[in-house]
Coordinates of C-alpha atoms and ligand atoms in Angstrom, one line a residue:
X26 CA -91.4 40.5 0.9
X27 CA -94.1 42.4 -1.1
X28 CA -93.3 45.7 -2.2
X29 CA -94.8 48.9 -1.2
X30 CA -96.1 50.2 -4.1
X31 CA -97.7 53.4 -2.4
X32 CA -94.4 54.4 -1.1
X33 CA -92.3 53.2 -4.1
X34 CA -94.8 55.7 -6.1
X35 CA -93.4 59.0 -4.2
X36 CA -90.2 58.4 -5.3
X37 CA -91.1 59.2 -9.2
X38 CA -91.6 63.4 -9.2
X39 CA -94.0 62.6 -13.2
X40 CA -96.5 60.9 -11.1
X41 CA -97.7 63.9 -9.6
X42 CA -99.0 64.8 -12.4
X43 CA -102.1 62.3 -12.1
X44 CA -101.9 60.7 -15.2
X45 CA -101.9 57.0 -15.3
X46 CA -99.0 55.9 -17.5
X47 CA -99.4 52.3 -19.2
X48 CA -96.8 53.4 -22.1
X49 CA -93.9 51.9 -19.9
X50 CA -93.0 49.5 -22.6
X51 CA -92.3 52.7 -24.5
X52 CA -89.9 53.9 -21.5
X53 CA -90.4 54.0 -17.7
X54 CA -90.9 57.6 -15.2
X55 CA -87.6 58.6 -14.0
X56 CA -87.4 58.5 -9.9
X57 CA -86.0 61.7 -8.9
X58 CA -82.5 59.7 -7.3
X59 CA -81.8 58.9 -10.9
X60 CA -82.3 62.8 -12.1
X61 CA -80.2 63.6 -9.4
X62 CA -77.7 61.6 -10.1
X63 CA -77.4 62.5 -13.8
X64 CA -77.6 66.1 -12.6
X65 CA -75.0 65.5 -10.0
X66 CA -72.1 64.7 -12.1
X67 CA -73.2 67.6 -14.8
X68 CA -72.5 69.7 -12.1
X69 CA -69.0 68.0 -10.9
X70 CA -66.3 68.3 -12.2
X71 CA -65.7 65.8 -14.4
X72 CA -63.2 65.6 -17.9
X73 CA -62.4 62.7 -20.0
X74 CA -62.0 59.0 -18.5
X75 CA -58.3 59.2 -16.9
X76 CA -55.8 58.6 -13.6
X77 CA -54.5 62.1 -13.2
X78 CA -56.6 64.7 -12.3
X79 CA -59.9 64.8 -9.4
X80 CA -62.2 65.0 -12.6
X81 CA -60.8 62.7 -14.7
X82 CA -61.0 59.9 -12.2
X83 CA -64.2 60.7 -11.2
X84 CA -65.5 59.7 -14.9
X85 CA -63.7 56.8 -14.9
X86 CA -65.1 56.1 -11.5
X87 CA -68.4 56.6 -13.3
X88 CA -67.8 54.1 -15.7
X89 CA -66.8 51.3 -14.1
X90 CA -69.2 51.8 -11.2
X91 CA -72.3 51.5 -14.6
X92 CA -70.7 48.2 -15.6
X93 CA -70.7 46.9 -12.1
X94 CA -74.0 48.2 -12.2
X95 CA -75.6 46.6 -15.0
X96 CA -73.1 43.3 -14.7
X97 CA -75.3 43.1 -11.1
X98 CA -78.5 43.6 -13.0
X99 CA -78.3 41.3 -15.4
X100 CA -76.0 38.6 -13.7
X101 CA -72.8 39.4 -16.5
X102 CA -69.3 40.0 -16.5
X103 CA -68.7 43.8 -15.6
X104 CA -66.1 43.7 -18.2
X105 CA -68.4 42.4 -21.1
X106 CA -70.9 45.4 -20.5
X107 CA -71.3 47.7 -23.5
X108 CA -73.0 50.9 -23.9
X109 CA -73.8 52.7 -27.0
X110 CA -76.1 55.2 -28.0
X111 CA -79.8 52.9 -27.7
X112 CA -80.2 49.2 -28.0
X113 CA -80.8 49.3 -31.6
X114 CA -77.5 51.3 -32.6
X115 CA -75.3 48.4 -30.5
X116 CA -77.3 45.7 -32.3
X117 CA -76.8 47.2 -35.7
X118 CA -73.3 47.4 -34.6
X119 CA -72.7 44.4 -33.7
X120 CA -74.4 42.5 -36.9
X121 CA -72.5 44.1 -39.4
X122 CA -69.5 43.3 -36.5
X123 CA -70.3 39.5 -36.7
X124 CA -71.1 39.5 -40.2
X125 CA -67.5 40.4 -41.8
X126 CA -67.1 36.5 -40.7
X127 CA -69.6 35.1 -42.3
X128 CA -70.1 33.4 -45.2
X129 CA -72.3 32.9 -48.7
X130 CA -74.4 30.5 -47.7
X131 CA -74.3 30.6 -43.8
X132 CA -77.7 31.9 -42.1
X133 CA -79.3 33.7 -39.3
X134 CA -82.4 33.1 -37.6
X135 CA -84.6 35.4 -36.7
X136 CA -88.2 35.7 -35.0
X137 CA -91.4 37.1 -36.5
X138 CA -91.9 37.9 -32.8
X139 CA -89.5 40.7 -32.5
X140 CA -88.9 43.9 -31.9
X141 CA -87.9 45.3 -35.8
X142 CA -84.6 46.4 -34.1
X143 CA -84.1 42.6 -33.2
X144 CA -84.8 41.5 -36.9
X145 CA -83.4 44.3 -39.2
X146 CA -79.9 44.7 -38.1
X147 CA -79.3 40.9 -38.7
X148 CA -81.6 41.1 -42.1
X149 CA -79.0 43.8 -43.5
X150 CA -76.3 42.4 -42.7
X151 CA -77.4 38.8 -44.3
X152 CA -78.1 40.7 -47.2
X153 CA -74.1 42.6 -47.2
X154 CA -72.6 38.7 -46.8
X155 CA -74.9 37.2 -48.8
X156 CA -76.5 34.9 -46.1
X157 CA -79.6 33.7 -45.6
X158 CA -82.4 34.6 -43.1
X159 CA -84.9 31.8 -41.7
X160 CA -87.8 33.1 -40.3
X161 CA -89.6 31.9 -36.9
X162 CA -92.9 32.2 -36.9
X163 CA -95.6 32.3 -34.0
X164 CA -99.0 31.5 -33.5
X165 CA -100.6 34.4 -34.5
X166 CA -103.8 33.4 -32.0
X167 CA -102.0 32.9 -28.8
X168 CA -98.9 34.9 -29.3
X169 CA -96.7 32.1 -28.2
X170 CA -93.3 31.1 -29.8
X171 CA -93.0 27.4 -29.9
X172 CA -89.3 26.4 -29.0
X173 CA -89.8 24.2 -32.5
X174 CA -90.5 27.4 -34.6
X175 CA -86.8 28.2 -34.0
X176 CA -84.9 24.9 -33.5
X177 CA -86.5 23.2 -36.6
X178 CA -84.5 26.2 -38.6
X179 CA -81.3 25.1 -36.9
X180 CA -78.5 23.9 -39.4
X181 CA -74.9 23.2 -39.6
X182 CA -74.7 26.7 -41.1
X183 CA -76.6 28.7 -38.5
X184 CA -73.9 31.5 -37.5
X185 CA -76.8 33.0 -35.0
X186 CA -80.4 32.5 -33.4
X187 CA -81.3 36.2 -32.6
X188 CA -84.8 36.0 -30.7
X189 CA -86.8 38.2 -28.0
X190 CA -86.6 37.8 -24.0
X191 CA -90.3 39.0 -24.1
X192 CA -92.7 40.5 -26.9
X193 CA -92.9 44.3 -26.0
X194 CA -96.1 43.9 -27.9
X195 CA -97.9 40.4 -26.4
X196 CA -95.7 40.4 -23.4
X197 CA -94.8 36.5 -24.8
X198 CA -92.1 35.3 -22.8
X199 CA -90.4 32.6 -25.5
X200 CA -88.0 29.4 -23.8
X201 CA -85.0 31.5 -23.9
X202 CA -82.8 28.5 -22.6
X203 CA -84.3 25.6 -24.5
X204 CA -83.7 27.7 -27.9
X205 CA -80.2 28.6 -27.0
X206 CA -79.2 25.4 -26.1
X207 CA -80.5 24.2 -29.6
X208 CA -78.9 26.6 -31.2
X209 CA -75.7 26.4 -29.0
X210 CA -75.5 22.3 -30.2
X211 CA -75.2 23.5 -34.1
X212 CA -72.3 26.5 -32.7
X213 CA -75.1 29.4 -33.2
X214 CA -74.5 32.3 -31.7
X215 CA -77.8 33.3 -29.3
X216 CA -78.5 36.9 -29.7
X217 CA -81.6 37.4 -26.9
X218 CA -83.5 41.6 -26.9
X219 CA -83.6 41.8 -23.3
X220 CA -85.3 45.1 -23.4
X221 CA -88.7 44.4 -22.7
X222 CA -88.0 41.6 -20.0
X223 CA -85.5 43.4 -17.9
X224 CA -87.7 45.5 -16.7
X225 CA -90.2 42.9 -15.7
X226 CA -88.1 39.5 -14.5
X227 CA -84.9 38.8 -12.7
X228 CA -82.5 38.5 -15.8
X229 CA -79.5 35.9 -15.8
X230 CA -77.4 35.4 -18.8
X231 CA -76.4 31.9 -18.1
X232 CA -79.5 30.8 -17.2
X233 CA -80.9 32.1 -19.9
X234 CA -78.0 30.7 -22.2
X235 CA -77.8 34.2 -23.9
X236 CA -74.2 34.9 -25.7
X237 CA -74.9 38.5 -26.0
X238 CA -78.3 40.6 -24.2
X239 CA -79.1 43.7 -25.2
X240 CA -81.0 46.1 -23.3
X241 CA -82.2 49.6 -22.6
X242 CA -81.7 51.5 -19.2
X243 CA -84.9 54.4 -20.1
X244 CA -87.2 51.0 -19.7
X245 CA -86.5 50.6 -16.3
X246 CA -86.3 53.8 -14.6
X247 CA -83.0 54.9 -15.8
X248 CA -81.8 57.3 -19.1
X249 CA -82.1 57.4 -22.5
X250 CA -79.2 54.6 -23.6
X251 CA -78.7 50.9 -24.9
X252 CA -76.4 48.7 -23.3
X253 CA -74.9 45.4 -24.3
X254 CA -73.9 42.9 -22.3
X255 CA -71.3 39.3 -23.5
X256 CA -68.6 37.4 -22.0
X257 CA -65.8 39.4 -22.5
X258 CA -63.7 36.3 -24.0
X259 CA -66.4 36.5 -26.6
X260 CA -66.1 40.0 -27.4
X261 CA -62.7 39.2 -27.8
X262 CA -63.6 37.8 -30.8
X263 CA -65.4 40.0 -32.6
X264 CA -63.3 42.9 -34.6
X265 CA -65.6 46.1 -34.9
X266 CA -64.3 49.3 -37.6
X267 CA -63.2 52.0 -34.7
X268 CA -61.4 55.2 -34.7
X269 CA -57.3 54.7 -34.7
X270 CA -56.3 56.4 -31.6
X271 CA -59.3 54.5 -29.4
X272 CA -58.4 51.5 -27.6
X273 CA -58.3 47.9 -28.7
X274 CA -59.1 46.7 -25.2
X275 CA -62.6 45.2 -24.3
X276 CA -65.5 46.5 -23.8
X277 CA -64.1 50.0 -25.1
X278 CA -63.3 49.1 -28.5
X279 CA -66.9 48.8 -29.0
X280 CA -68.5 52.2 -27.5
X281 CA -67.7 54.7 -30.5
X282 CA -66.7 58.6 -29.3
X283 CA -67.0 59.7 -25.7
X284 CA -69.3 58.0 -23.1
X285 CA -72.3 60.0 -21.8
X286 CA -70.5 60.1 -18.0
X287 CA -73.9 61.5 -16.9
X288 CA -76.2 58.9 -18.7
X289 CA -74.1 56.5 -17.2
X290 CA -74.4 57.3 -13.7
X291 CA -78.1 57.5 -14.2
X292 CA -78.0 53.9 -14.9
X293 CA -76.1 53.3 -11.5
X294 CA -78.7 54.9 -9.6
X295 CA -81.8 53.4 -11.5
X296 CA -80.1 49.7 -10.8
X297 CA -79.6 51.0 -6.8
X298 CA -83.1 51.9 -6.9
X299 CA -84.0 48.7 -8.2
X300 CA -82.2 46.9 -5.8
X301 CA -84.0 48.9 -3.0
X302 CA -87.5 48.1 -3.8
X303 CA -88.1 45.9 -0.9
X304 CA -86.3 45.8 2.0
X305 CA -83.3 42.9 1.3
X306 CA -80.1 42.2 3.0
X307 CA -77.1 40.5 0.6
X308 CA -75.3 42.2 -2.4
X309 CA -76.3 44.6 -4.6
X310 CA -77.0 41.0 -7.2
X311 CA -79.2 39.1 -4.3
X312 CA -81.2 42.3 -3.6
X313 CA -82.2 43.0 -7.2
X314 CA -83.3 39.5 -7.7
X315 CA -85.3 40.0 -4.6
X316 CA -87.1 43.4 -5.8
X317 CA -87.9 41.8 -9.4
X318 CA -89.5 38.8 -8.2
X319 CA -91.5 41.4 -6.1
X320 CA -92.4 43.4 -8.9
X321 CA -92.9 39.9 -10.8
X322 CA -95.7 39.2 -8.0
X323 CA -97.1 42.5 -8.2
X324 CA -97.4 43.2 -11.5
X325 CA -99.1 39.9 -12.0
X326 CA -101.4 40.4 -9.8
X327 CA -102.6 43.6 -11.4
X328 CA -102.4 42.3 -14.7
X329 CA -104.9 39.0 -13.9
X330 CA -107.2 42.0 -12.3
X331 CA -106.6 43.8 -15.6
X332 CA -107.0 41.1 -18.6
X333 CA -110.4 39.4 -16.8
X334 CA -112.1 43.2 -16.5
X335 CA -111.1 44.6 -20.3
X336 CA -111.7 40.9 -21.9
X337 CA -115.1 41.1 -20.4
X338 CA -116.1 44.4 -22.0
X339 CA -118.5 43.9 -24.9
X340 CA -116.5 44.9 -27.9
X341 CA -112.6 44.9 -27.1
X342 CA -110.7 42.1 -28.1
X343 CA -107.5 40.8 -26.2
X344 CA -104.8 39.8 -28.7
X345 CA -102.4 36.8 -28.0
X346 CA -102.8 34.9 -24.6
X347 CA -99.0 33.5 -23.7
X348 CA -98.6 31.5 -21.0
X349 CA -95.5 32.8 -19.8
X350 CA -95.8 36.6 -19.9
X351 CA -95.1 40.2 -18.9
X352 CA -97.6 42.4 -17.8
X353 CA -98.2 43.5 -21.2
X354 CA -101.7 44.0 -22.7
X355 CA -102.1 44.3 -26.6
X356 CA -106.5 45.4 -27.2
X357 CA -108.6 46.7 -29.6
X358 CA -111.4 48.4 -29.3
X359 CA -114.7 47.8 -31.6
X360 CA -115.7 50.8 -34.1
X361 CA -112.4 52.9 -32.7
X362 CA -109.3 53.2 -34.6
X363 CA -105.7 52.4 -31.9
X364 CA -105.0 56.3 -32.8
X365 CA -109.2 56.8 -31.4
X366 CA -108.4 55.1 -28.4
X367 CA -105.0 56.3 -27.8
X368 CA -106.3 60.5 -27.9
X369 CA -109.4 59.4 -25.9
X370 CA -108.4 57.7 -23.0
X371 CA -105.4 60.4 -23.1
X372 CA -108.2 63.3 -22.8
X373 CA -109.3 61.0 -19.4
X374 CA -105.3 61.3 -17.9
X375 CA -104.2 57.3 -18.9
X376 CA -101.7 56.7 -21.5
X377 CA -102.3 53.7 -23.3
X378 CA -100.8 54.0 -27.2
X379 CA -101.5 52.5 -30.3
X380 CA -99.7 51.3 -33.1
X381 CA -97.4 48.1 -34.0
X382 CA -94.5 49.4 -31.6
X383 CA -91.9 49.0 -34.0
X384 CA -92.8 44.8 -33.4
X385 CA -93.9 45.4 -37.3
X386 CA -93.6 41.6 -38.5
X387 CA -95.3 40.7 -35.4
X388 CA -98.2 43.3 -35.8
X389 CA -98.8 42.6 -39.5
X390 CA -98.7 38.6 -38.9
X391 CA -101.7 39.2 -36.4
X392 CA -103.4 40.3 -39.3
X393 CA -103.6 44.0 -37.0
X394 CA -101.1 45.6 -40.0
X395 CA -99.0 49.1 -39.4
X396 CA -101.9 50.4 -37.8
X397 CA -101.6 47.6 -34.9
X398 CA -103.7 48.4 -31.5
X399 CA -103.4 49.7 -28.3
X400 CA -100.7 48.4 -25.8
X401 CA -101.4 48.4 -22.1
X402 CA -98.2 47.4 -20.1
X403 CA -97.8 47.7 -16.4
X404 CA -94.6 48.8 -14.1
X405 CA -93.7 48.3 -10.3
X406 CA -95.4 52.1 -10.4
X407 CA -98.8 51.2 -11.7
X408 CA -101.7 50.5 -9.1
X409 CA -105.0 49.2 -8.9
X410 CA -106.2 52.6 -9.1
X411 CA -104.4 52.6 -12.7
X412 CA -106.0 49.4 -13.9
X413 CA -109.6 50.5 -12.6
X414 CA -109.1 54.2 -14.8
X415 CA -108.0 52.2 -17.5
X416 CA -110.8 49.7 -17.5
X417 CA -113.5 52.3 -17.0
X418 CA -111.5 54.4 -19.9
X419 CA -112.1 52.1 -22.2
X420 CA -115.4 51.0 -21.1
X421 CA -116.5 54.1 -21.8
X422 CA -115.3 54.2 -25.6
X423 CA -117.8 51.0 -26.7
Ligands
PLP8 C1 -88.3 44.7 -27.3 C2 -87.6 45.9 -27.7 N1 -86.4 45.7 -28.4 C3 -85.7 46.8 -28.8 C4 -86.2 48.1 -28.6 C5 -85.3 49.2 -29.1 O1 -84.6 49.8 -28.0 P1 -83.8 51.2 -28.2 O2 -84.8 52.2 -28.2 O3 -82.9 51.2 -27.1 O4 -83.1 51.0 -29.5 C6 -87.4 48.3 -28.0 C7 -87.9 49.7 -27.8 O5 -89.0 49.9 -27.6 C8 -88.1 47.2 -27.5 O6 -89.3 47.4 -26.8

């Protein structure tokens, strides 16, 4: 079933405003059923998580209807769902977590291809336990990741492989599964930043043989908020410095003060708006995996359309060409600075940013520095109307 993306388009209140928004990757439009929803339980009454009163059931309600939520999303354990304040507070978290068991001489691998907030947590926290970090690198031509570039830095002493679902800079989609079953045969933990492919790909922990994915709900459709997702037996492991009077129990133990209720019911409706972007019968799991293979189909569709017309401009130059991708276009533009191009097209109503996207490692070992280029990256929203402004935007600038 193909999905509608006319009608999907109404349902997002910012795209009235005619502007043609490639800066997904930096966080999705909001459809108004997700507004509503955060602004529905602002307006209820609604106290601290509890049994006892109308209000406080209704956040706990709120809660555990987010875990279910994400748990269907991502195909994990409702009970190993964590939220936290972004992706990169949970994963800093988390590293210094894991890292009071390490020890002098152990090591962590991480990927040149990452997000920073995929690389720096585990770098400090090496540094705190004295342990070593092994860098992956990638091809800096094609943007891919070999599965080699990671499991040749496998040893007896790796304690965890932390590595990228997809690039949110060259949409690279690295062999999640063969590198975590690698670094599962040495007893690595596999750390996998889901943030940029959940919005793009049906996720599945298993399948992808992630212990722990992190993700980020204001990438696809929902609020600003990170979320965590493990086997709860596994969290069960890890010991995390908490207040006294909070709770030892998992996933709690590991979401510091009080949850945003609201937040958190905006994440329920932006996975139920998911799972409703083509017509599907099943559970709320079956349909989602049905919408993202749809949006997989169209947003590869546009982004063939898309990488053919800017490649062929005279004077823009495509960076990285992975074979297994999201719809994520990194470009530069002859005789313009990313900042240039970012302001122009901007004046013409299309959002295309520039800059290294906090991938820093990955920007500077493309030789493109802090200063990186311009990203392009589609959503289930965009349409070939988008791509053809885009193309003539930047047409225009050589
Ligand atoms: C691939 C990737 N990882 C991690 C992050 C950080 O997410 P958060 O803003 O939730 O910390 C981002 C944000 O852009 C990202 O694109």
């Amino acid at each position: 079933m193909s999905m509608d993306v006319a009608a999907v388009r109404t349902a997002f209140p910012a795209l009235t405003d005619g502007v043609a928004y490639f800066d997904g990757p930096g966080g999705s439009q909001v459809p108004r059923a997700v507004a509503d929803a955060v602004a529905d339980t602002l307006c209820s009454g609604i106290s601290n998580r509890g049994t006892v009163s109308a209000a406080e059931r209704r956040a706990d309600a709120v809660v555990v209807k987010a875990r279910a939520a994400v748990a269907d999303l991502l195909g994990a354990h409702p009970g190993g769902v964590v939220f936290g304040r972004s992706m990169t507070q949970l994963t800093f978290d988390l590293a210094r977590a894991l890292a009071a068991g390490w020890k002098p001489g152990d090591e962590v691998v991480v990927s040149r291809l990452d997000h920073d907030a995929n690389i720096r947590p585990w770098v400090h926290a090496a540094a705190a336990a004295g342990v070593t970090v092994r860098w992956a690198d990638f091809d800096p031509r094609s943007g891919e990741l070999a599965t080699e570039a990671v499991t040749s830095l496998l040893t007896g002493r790796t304690r965890v492989v932390a590595v990228t679902g997809a690039s949110n800079l060259l949409g690279t989609r690295p062999d999640v599964p063969s590198i975590a079953a690698a670094a599962h045969a040495v007893g690595a933990l596999v750390f996998v930043d889901g943030v940029h492919l959940t919005p793009h790909a049906p996720v599945d922990l298993a399948e992808l043989g992630a212990d722990v994915f992190a993700c980020s709900p204001y990438k696809f459709f929902g609020p600003h908020l990170g979320v965590l997702a493990a086997d709860p037996a596994l969290l069960e492991t890890v010991l995390a410095p908490k207040l006294a009077p909070q709770t030892d129990a998992v996933p709690e133990r590991f979401e510091l003060g009080t949850l945003p209720y609201e937040l958190l019911a905006g994440v329920t409706a932006a996975v139920d708006f998911i799972a409703r972007l083509v017509p599907a019968d099943g559970d709320r799991r079956s349909r989602i995996v049905t919408s993202m293979r749809s949006v997989q189909a169209h947003e590869d569709v546009l982004l063939a359309d898309l990488v053919a017309r800017l490649g062929a401009i005279e004077g823009v130059t495509l960076h990285g060409s992975p074979s297994r991708r999201t719809p994520t276009v990194l470009f530069s533009v002859r005789g313009r600075t990313p900042d240039e191009v970012h302001l122009l097209l901007a004046e013409r109503g299309v959002n295309a940013p520039g800059g290294s996207f906090y991938a820093l490692e990955a920007a500077r070992w493309m030789g493109l520095g802090e200063a990186g280029a311009n990203r392009a990256g589609l959503a289930p929203y965009t349409d070939q109307r988008d791509v053809d402004r885009l193309v003539e935007g930047v047409a225009a600038l050589v």
